[in-house]
Structures are given as C-alpha cells and as structure tokens.
Coordinates of C-alpha atoms and ligand atoms in Angstrom, one line a residue:
X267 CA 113.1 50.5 49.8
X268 CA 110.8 52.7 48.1
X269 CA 109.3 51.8 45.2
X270 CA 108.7 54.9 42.7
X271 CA 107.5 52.8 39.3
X272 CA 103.8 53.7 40.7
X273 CA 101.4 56.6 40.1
X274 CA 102.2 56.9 44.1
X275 CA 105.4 55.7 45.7
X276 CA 105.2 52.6 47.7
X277 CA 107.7 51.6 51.1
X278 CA 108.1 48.1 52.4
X279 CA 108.9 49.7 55.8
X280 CA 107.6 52.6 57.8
X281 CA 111.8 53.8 57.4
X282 CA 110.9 54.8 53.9
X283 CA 108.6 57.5 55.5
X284 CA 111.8 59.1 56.0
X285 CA 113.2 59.3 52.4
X286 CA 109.7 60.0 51.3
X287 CA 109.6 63.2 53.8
X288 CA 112.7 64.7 52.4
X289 CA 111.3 64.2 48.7
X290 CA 107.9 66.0 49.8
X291 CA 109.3 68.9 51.4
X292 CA 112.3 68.9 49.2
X293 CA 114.1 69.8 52.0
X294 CA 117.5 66.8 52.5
X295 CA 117.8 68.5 56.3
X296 CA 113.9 67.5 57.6
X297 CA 114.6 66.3 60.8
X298 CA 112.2 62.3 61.1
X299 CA 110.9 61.2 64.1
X300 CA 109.0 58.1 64.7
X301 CA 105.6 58.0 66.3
X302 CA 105.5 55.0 68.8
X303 CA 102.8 54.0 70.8
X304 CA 104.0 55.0 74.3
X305 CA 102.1 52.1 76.2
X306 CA 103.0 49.3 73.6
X307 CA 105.4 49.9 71.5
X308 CA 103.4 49.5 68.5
X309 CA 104.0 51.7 65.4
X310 CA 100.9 51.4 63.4
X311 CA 97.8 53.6 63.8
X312 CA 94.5 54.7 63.0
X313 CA 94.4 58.1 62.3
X314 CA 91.9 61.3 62.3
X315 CA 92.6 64.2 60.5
X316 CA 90.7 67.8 60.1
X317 CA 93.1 68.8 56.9
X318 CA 91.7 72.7 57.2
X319 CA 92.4 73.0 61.5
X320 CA 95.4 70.7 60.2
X321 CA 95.2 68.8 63.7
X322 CA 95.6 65.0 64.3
X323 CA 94.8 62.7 66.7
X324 CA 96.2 58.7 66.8
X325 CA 95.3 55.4 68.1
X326 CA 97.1 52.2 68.2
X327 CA 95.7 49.4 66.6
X328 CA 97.2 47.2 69.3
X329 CA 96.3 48.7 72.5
X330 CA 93.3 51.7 71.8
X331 CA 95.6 54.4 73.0
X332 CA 94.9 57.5 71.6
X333 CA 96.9 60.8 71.7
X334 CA 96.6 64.4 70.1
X335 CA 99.8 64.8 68.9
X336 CA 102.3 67.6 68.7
X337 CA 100.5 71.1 69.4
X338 CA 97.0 69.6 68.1
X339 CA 95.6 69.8 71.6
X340 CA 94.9 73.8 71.1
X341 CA 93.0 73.4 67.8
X342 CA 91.3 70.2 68.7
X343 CA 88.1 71.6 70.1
X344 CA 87.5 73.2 66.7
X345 CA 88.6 70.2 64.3
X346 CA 86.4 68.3 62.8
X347 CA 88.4 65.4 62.3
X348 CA 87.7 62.3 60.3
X349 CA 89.0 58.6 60.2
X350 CA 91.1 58.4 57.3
X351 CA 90.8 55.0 55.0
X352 CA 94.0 54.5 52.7
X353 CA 92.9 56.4 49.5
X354 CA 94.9 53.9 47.2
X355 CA 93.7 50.2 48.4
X356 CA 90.7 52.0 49.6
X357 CA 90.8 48.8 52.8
X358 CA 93.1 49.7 54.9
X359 CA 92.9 52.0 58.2
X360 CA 96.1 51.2 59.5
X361 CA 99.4 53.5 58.8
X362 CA 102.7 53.7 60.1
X363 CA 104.0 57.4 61.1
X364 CA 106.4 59.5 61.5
X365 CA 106.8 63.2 62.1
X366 CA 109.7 65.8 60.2
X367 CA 110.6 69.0 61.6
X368 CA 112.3 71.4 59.3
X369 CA 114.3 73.5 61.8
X370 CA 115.2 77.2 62.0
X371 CA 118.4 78.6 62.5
X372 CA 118.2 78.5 66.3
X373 CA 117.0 75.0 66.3
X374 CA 113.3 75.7 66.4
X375 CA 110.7 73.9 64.4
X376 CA 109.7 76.0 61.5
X377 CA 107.6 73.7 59.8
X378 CA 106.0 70.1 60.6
X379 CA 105.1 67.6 57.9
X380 CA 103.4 64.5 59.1
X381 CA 104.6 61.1 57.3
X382 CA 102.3 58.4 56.3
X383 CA 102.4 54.7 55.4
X384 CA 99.4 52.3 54.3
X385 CA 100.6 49.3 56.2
X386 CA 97.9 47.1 53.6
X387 CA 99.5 48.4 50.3
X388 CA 102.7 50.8 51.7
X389 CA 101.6 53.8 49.7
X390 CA 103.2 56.9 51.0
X391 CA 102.1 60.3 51.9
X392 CA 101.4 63.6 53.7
X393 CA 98.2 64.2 55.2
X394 CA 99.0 67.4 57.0
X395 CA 101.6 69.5 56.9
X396 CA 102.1 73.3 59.0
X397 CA 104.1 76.1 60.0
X398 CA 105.2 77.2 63.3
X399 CA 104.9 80.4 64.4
X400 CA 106.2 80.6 67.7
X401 CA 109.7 79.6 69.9
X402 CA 110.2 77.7 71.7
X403 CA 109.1 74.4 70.2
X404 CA 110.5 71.7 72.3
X405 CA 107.1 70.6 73.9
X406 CA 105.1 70.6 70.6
X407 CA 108.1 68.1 69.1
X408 CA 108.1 65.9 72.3
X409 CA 104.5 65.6 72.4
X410 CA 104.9 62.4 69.3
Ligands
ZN1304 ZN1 99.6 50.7 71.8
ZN1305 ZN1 96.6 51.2 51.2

C-alpha cells in the first residue's frame, strides 16, 4: 500500500513501485518489471547512477553481484556514476527496483523509467528515466 499523506509517497513493499510508476509517468499502460538478482534471488540493491549519461549499474546487497542494466553498457564508459544514499532518511543504501517500459505501437520500448524503493524508510522514486530511439528493443528489456 502506498502511503501518499507524506511530502514523498511511501510503499511497504517493493509492488508499490508499480503503482508509483504509473503515477510518475502518468501513463496506466507502463509495462513493470522486477529487477532480481540473477545469482540469489535477492531484490534489494545498491545502486550507481550518472543522472546526465542516465546509465545505471546494480549490486546486490546479498551476494556483490553487480550488473549494468538494460542498454547502460554502451554509455557506461562515459558515466560518471555515483552511489546513491536515500535522499529522505539520508541512512539508507539499499532500494528495491523495478523497471517500466512504455511501449510503442509495435510493441517496442519507447521510453524506460527506472522504479525505486528505500528499503530503510520505503520512500519512492525515479532516479532515471529515457527514451528509446531505436527497434528492436528486446535485448535492452531482458538485460534487467
Ligand atoms: Zn545476489
Ligand atoms: Zn530512505
């Protein structure tokens, strides 16, 4: 359940990502995928974002694994990515994530949003968001 009574929304649950997304990009149709760690199972990650390359790159708190995700590979050697600290409790590293994919008419992503949870204080948010401009997309989307 999200809770909207804040100055920023609040989820007991990285599944309120999901509604959050579809309030963020006002758009009901955003496609959510979870990001899972591949090697544990774990859903909760540290996370390093350049916001002006918009790239990304996770690990899992769990296991150390770290992955580029979705086409973030080709921008990577230019990012200048920094390890994001929840900007609401100000403690917390950790965040639950998901991925939405507002689609095209042929089925190709358009746009990607990336979905964020504080798993200390469950604030939500957006720290990267970009367009696609090229088809097809079914690598970028599978590389979550
Ligand atoms: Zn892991
Ligand atoms: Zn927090």
């Amino acid at each position: 359940m999200i809770d909207t009574s804040k100055e920023y929304w609040t989820g007991d649950s990285a599944d309120d990502i999901d509604e959050y997304l579809k309030e963020y990009s006002e758009n009901s149709e955003i496609d959510v995928k979870p990001v899972i760690c591949h090697k544990c199972g774990n859903d909760s990650f540290q996370l390093r974002v350049d916001q002006d390359e918009e790239a990304i790159q996770i690990k899992c708190v769990k296991c150390n694994t770290k992955k580029i995700i979705l086409d973030c590979e080709e921008v990577w050697e230019d990012a200048q990515p920094r390890l994001r600290k929840c900007p609401i409790c100000k403690t917390s590293k950790e965040f639950n994530l998901k991925v939405g994919f507002i689609r095209r008419e042929n089925g190709n992503v358009k746009w990607v949003y990336i979905g964020n949870r504080c798993t200390n204080c469950g604030t939500l948010g957006s720290y990267l968001d970009w367009k696609i401009n090229y088809e097809p997309t079914e690598e970028m989307e599978n590389n979550i």
